[in-house]
XYZ file of C-alpha atoms in Angstrom:
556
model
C 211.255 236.701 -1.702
C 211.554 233.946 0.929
C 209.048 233.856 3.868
C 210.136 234.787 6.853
C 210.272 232.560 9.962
C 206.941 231.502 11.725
C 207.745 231.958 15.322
C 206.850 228.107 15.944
C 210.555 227.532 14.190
C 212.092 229.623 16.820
C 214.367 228.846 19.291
C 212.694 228.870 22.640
C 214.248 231.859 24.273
C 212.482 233.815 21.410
C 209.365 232.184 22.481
C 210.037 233.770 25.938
C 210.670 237.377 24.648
C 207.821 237.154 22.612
C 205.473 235.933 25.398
C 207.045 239.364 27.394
C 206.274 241.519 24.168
C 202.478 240.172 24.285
C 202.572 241.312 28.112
C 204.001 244.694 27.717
C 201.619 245.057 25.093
C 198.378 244.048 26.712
C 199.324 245.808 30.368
C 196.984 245.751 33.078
C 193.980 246.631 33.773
C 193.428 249.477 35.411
C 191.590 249.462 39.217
C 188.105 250.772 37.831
C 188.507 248.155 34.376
C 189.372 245.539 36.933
C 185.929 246.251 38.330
C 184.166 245.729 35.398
C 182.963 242.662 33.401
C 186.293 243.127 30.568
C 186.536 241.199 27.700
C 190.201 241.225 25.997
C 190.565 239.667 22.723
C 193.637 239.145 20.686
C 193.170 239.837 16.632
C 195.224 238.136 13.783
C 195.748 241.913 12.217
C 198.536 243.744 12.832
C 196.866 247.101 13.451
C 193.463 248.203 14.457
C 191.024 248.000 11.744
C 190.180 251.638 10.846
C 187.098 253.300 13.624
C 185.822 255.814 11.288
C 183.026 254.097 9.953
C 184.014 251.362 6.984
C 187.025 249.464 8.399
C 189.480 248.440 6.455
C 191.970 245.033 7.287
C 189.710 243.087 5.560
C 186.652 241.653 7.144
C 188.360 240.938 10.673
C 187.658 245.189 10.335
C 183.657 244.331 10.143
C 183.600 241.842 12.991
C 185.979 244.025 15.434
C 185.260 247.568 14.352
C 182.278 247.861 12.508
C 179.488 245.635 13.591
C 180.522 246.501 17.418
C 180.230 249.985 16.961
C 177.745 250.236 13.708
C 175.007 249.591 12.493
C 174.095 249.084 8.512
C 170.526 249.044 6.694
C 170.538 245.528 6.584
C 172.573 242.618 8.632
C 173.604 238.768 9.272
C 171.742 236.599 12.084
C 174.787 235.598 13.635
C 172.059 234.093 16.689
C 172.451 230.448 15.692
C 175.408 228.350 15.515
C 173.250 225.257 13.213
C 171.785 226.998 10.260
C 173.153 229.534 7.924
C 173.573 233.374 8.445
C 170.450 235.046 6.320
C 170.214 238.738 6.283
C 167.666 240.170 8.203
C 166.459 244.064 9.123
C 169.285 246.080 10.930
C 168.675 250.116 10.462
C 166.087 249.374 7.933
C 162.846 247.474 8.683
C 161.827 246.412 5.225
C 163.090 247.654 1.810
C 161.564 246.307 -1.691
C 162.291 247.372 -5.383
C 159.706 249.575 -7.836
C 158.025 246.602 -9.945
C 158.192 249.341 -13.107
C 162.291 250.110 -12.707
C 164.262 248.042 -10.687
C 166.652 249.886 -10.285
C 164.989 252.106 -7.698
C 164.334 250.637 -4.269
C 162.755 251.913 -0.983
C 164.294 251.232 2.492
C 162.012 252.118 5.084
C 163.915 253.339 8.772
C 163.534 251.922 12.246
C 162.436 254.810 13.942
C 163.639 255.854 17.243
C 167.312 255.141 16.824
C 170.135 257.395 17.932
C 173.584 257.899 17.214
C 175.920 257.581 20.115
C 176.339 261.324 20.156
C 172.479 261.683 20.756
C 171.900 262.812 17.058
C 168.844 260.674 15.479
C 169.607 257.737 13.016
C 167.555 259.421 10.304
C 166.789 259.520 6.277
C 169.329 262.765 6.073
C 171.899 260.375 8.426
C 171.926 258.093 5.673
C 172.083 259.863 2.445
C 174.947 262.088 4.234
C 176.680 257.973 4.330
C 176.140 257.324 0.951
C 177.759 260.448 -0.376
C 180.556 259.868 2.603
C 181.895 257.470 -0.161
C 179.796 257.999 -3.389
C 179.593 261.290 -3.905
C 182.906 263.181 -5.058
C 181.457 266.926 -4.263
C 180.049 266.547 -0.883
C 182.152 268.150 1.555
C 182.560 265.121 3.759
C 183.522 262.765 1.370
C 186.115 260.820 2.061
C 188.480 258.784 -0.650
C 190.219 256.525 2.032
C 186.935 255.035 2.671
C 185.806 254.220 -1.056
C 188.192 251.160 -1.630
C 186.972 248.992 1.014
C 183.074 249.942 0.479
C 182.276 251.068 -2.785
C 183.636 247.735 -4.087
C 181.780 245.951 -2.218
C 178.378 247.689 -3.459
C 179.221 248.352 -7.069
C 176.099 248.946 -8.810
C 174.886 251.743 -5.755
C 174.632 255.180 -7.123
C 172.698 257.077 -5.290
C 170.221 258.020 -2.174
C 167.798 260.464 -1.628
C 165.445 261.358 1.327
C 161.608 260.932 0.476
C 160.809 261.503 4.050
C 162.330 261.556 7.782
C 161.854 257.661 8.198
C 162.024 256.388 4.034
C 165.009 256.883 1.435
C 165.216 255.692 -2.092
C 168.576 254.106 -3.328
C 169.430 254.077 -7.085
C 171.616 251.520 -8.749
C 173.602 251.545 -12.190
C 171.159 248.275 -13.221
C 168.724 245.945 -11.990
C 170.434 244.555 -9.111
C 168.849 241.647 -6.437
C 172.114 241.380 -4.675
C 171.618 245.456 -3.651
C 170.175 244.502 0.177
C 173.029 242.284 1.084
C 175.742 244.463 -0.545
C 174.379 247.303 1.906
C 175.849 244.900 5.183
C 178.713 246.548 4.684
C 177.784 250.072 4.562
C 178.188 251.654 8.057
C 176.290 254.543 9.757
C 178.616 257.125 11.075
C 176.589 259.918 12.671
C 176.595 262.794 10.809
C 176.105 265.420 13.317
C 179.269 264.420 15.362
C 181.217 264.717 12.097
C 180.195 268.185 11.358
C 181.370 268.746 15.337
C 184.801 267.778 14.262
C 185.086 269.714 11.130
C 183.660 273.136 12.237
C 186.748 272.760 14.388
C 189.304 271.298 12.071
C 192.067 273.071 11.174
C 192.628 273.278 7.265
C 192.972 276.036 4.638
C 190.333 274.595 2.551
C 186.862 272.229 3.288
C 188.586 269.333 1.786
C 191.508 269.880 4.177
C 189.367 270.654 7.211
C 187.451 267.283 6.081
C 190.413 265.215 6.073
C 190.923 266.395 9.783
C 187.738 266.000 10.723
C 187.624 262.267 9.467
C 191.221 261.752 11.707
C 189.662 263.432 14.370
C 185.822 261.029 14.209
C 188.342 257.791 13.683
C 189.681 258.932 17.580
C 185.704 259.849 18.735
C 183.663 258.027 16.543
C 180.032 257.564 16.614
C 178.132 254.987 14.881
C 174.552 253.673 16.684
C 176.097 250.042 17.543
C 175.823 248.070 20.644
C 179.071 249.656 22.148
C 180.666 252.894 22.248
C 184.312 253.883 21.514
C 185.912 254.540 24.837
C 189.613 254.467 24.417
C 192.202 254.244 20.941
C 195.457 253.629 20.671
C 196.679 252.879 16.925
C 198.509 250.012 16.842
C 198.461 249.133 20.581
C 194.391 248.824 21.116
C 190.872 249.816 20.654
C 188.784 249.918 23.656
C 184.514 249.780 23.419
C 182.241 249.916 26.550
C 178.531 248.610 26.170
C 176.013 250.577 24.939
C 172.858 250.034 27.543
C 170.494 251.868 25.500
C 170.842 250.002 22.231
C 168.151 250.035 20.189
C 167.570 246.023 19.876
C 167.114 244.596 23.320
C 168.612 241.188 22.319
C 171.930 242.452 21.617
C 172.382 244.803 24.475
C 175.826 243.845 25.731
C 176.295 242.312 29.213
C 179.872 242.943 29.352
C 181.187 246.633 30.507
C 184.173 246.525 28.176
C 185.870 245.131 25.339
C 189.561 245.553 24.551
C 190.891 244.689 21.360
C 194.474 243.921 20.659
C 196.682 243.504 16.983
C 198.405 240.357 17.329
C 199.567 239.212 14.391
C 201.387 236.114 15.185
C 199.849 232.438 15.918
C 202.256 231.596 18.864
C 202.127 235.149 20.414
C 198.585 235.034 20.270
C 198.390 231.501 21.941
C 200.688 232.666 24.753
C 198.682 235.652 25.630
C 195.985 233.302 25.743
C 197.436 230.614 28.123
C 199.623 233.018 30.231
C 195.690 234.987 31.224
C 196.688 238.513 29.367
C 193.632 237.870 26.548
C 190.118 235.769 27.246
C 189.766 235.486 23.544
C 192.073 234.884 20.422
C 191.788 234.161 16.502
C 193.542 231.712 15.070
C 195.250 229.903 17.438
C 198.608 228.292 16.636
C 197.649 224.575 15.540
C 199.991 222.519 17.622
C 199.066 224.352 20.304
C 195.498 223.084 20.288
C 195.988 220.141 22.657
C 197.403 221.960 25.172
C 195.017 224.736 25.262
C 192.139 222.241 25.626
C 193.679 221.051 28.541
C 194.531 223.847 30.323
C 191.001 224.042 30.275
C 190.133 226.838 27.252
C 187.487 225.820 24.737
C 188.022 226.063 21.242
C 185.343 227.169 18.797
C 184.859 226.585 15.342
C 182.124 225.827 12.459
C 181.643 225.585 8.563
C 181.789 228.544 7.474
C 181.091 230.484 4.087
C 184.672 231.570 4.012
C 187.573 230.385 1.012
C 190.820 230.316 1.714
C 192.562 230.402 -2.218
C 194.858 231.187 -4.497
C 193.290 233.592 -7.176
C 194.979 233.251 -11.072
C 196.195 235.929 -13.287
C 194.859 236.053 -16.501
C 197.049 238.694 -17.856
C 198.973 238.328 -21.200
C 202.004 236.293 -20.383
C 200.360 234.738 -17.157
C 201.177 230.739 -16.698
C 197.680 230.421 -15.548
C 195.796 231.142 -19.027
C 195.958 227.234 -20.055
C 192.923 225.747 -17.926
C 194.926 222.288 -18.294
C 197.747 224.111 -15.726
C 194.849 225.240 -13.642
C 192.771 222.183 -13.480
C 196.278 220.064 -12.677
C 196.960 222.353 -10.119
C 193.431 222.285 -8.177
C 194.208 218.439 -8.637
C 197.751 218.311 -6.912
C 197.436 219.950 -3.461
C 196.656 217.030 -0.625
C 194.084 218.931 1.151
C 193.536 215.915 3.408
C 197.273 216.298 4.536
C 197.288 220.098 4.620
C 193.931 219.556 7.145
C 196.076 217.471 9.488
C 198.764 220.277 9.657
C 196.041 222.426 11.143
C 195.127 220.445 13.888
C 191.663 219.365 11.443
C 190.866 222.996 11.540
C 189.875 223.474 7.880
C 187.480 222.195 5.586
C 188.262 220.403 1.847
C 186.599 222.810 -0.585
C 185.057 221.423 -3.548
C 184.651 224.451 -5.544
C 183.392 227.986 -3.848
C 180.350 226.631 -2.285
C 179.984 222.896 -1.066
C 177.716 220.208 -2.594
C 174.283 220.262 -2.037
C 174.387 224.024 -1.447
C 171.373 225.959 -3.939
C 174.194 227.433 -6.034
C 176.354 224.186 -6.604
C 174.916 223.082 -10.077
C 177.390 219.947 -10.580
C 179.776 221.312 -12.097
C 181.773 218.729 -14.588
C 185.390 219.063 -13.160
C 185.769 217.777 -9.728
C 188.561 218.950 -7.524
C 189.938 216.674 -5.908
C 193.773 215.027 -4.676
C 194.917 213.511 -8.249
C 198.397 213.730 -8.768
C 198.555 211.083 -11.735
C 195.720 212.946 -13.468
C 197.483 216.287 -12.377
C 200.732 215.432 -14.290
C 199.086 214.174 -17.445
C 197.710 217.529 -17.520
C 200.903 219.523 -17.169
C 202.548 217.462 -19.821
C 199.846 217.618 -21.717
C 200.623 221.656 -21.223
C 204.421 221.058 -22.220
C 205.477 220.769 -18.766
C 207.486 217.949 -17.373
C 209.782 217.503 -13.923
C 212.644 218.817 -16.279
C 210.475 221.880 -17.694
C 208.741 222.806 -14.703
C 206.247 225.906 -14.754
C 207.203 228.483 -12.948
C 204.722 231.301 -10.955
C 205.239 233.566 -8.194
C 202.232 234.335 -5.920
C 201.869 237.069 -3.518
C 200.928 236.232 0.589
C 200.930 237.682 3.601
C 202.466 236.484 6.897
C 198.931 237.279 9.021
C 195.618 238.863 8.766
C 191.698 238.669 8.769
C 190.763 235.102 7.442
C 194.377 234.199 6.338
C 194.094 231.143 9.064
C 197.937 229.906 8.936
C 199.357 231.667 5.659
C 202.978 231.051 5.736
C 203.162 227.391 6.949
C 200.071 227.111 4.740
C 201.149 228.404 1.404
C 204.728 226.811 2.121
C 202.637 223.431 2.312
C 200.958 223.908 -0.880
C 204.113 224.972 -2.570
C 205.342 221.475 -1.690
C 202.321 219.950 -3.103
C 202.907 221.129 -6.683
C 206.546 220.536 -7.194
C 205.050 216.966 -7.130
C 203.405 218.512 -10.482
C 206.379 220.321 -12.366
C 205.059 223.584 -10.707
C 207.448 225.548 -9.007
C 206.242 228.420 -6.778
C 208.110 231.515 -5.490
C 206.310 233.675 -2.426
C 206.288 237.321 -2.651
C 205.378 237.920 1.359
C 203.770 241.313 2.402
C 202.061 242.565 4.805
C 198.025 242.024 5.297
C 196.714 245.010 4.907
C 199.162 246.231 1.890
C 198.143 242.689 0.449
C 194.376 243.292 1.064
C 194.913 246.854 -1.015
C 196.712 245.275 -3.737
C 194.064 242.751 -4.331
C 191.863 245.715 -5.469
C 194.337 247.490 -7.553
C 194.573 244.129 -9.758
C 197.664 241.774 -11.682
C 198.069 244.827 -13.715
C 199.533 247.349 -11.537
C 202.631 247.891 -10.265
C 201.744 246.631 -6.551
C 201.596 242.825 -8.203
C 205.091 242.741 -8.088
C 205.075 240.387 -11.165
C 203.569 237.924 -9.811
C 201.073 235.461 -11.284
C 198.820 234.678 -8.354
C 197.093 236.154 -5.019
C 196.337 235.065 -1.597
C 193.252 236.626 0.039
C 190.516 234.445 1.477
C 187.266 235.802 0.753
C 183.629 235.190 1.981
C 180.981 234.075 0.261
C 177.524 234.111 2.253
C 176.267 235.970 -0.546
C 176.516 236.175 -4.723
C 178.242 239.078 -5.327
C 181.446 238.453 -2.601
C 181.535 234.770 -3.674
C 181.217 234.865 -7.369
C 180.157 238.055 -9.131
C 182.901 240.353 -8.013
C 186.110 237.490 -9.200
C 184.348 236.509 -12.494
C 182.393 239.784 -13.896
C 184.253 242.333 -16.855
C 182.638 244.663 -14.812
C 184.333 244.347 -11.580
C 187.768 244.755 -13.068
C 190.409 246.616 -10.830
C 189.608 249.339 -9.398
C 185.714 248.713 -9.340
C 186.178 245.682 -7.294
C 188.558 242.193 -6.784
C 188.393 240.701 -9.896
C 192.219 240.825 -9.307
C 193.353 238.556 -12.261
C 191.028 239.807 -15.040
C 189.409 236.992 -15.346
C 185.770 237.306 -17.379
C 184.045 237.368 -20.767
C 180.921 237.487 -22.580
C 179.265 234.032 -20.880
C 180.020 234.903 -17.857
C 178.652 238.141 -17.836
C 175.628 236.833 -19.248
C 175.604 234.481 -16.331
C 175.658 236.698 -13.792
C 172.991 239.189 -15.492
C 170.732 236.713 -15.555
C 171.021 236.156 -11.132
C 171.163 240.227 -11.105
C 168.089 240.184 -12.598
C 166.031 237.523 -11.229
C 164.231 239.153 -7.986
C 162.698 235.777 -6.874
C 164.707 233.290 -4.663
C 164.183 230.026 -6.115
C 165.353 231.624 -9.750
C 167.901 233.869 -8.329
C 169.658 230.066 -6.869
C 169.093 228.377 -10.346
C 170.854 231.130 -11.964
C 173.615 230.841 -9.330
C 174.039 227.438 -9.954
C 174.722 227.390 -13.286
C 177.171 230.669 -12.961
C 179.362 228.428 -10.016
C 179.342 225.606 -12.367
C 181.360 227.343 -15.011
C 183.402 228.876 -12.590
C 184.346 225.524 -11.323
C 184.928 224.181 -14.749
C 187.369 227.420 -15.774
C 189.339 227.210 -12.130
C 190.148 231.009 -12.071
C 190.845 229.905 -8.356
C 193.371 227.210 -6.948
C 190.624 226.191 -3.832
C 193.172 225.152 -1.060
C 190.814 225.707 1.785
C 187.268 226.149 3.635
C 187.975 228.358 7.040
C 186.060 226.854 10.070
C 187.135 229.965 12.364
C 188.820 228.531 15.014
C 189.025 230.640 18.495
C 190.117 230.140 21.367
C 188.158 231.255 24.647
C 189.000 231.208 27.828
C 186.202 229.313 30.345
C 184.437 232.520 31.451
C 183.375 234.044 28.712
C 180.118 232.857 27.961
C 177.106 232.904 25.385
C 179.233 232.467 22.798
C 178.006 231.502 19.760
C 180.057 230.385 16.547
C 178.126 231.009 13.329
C 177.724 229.634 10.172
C 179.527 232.809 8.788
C 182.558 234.811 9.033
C 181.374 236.938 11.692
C 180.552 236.534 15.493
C 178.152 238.529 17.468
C 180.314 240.057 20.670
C 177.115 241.725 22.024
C 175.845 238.757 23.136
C 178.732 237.350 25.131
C 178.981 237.746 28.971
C 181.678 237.346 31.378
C 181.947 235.318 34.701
């Protein structure tokens, strides 16, 4: 399937209608918003990320839906902008595992905290969102919400309430990884749910449940620093600040914040310069100069965020001889594709960078090689007359994706130079976000031979475990190609299993290593989030990570 058209190719009059599309889609304010302290920001997905309680369009969903409007046990210090994101206490205080079975672990509750609705943020509150996605018999649970939150928390199996303020979690195994997993694990009041479906319509519970999940994703309550005020699917989701949020720091000092789907770069950038957003992701690359001097400020930093190509290792896959894979990682001219986006990307050596704790030196360096690339593919039986031949599935947008289409296109370029020839199967993000769990086996692949769905990796399990473990095999998680065996899940049992830090990291090391060395990935990019801000927003902080902390912003 060919790509379509970025709208940078586009005749200028196109430009224009698009620029009136971005208007008629943002409106106005109205008189009592135009009173208030309103921060409008333009996303690179092309719907809103589900408001129920576990977004979905990847993890733009967490940093637009969830973290505003949510809270989890545990969450990222997004407060400094020049060390890394750790986790640190969010709904829970402290949490440890039993020394005798490690698979049991305490969380111990901040007390005091309400839901929006009023209801208290309590040991029942979070059971009942455990089971929301866990537990196949309770009456609210809720299959749409599994996919994007059970994956990311494989090994959880369980809660129960020991008293008002304390609740133990089970796990399937001994699992260190557990407290970071549980980031992503939202608290949606339960209370305001069982408002909605004592007055569902629906023959049977699980009927009257579905509606009452619709009905919460239109009035939802979670305990975050802003409230829902106003949803439109597809057109916007609007939040207003939440003044009696339980951590003073992160009280918000702006009234409002409107979010807005846009999923294209130049559409984006000309809401942006024409005053109808303060805020957008992504912005179109050779547009950079001139929104720098029109006086915007563009943000970016490191981040712990991959932008890749991830290999099928299915029978009949191209990508099963690690010569093919090494050449490849060896033939794209990262340097070149960096200067395409305006030097907003970073040149990956593997997952994580050197001199990070799980680096461990591994013995194939990526790098721009194209002599060694082709001796490789020859060495394969591949030559500029025998090219191989793949097919990879993209999107044309989305959370993370940075500049897919003129970005994949570039890359595709880059390997013809070494007899690989690469066909694009474009779809949209969020279809292409659901397909990555259902795997190279199922129908949704399309026949193709590689994906293209940046991930982040500020912890073990989203940067390594869940691509490289038997266990995480489609469904349970993204392991997408089937890629795994016996060393590697040795590897990784070994981190699982080690509860201190310093062993956990040598563990880690050696398990990127070999990942390096195999190249189940083609590593194209490192995102550096770039957004672009207009002048009076301010406390803005970029973080070392993929998210950003709204709360903190203000408005002149």
């Amino acid at each position: 399937m060919k790509p379509s058209i970025p709208m940078s190719r586009l005749p200028g009059k196109t430009f224009q209608g698009a620029l009136l599309a971005v208007a008629l889609c943002v409106g106005t304010l109205s008189t009592a918003q135009a009173q208030e302290k309103v921060l409008r920001v333009a996303m690179t997905a092309a719907d809103i990320p589900r408001t129920l309680g576990q977004p979905d369009q990847g993890f733009e969903g967490n940093r637009f839906t969830g973290i505003p409007m949510y809270d989890a046990l545990t969450q990222w210090d997004l407060s400094s902008a020049d060390k890394a994101s750790v986790l640190i206490p969010g709904l829970a205080t402290s949490w440890s595992v039993n020394a005798n079975d490690r698979t049991k672990w305490t969380f111990r509750l901040r007390p005091g905290v309400q839901f929006h609705d009023g209801s208290n943020v309590n040991a029942e509150a979070v059971v009942w969102n455990v089971q929301k996605v866990l537990d196949k018999d309770a009456v609210h649970f809720d299959a749409s919400q599994v996919g994007v939150t059970a994956s990311r928390m494989p090994t959880l199996r369980s809660a129960r309430k020991i008293d008002d303020l304390t609740i133990e979690l089970t796990t399937s195994e001994p699992d260190s990884f557990l407290p970071v997993n549980l980031s992503n694990l939202f608290m949606a009041s339960p209370a305001h749910w069982q408002k909605k479906f004592d007055a569902a319509p629906g023959a049977t519970p699980a009927d009257k449940a579905k509606a009452a999940w619709t009905a919460f994703a239109s009035d939802a309550s979670g305990s975050g620093p802003f409230k829902m005020a106003r949803f439109v699917p597809r057109e916007r989701l609007e939040v207003v600040a939440n003044k009696d949020y339980w951590d003073a720091k992160r009280r918000p000092k702006v009234d409002r914040v409107v979010m807005i789907p846009m999923p294209e770069a130049n559409a984006r950038t000309a809401a942006l310069l024409s005053g109808q957003v303060d805020w957008i992701e992504a912005p179109a690359p050779d547009a950079m100069a001139q929104i720098r001097q029109r006086g915007f400020t563009i943000y970016s930093n490191p981040q712990p965020h991959v932008w890749p190509w991830q290999l099928s290792f299915v029978p009949g896959s191209p990508w099963l001889n690690k010569d093919v894979r090494q050449a490849a990682n060896l033939c794209v001219d990262r340097e070149g594709l960096r200067t395409l986006l305006g030097g907003m990307m970073g040149i990956p050596k593997g997952t994580v960078p050197p001199g990070h704790p799980w680096w461990g030196n591994p013995k194939f360096d990526i790098r721009y090689d194209v002599k060694e690339a082709q001796a490789l593919m020859q060495k394969a039986g591949y030559s500029a007359s025998k090219p191989m031949k793949a097919k990879v599935q993209i999107s044309a947008s989305g959370s993370g994706q940075m500049q897919p289409l003129p970005m994949n296109e570039f890359v595709q370029q880059s390997l013809k130079a070494c007899y690989i020839d690469i066909e694009f199967d474009v779809i949209e993000w969020n279809t292409l976000f659901t397909n990555w769990r259902l795997g190279a086996k199922d129908a949704s692949a399309r026949g193709t031979h590689a994906i293209n769905v940046s991930f982040a990796a500020m912890d073990p399990f989203f940067a390594m475990v869940r691509f490289t473990s038997t266990k995480t095999f489609p469904p349970v998680s993204n392991n997408w190609g089937f890629f795994g065996n016996d060393e590697f899940d040795k590897l990784i049992a070994d981190a699982r299993n080690t509860f201190d830090d310093k062993g956990r990291d040598a563990a880690l090391a050696k398990l990127h290593a070999r990942i390096v060395e195999e190249a189940p990935f083609i590593w194209i990019a490192h995102d550096v989030g770039p957004r672009a801000m207009s002048p009076k927003v301010k406390g803005v902080v970029q973080p070392k990570s993929w998210f950003i902390d709204i709360a903190t912003m203000s408005m002149d």
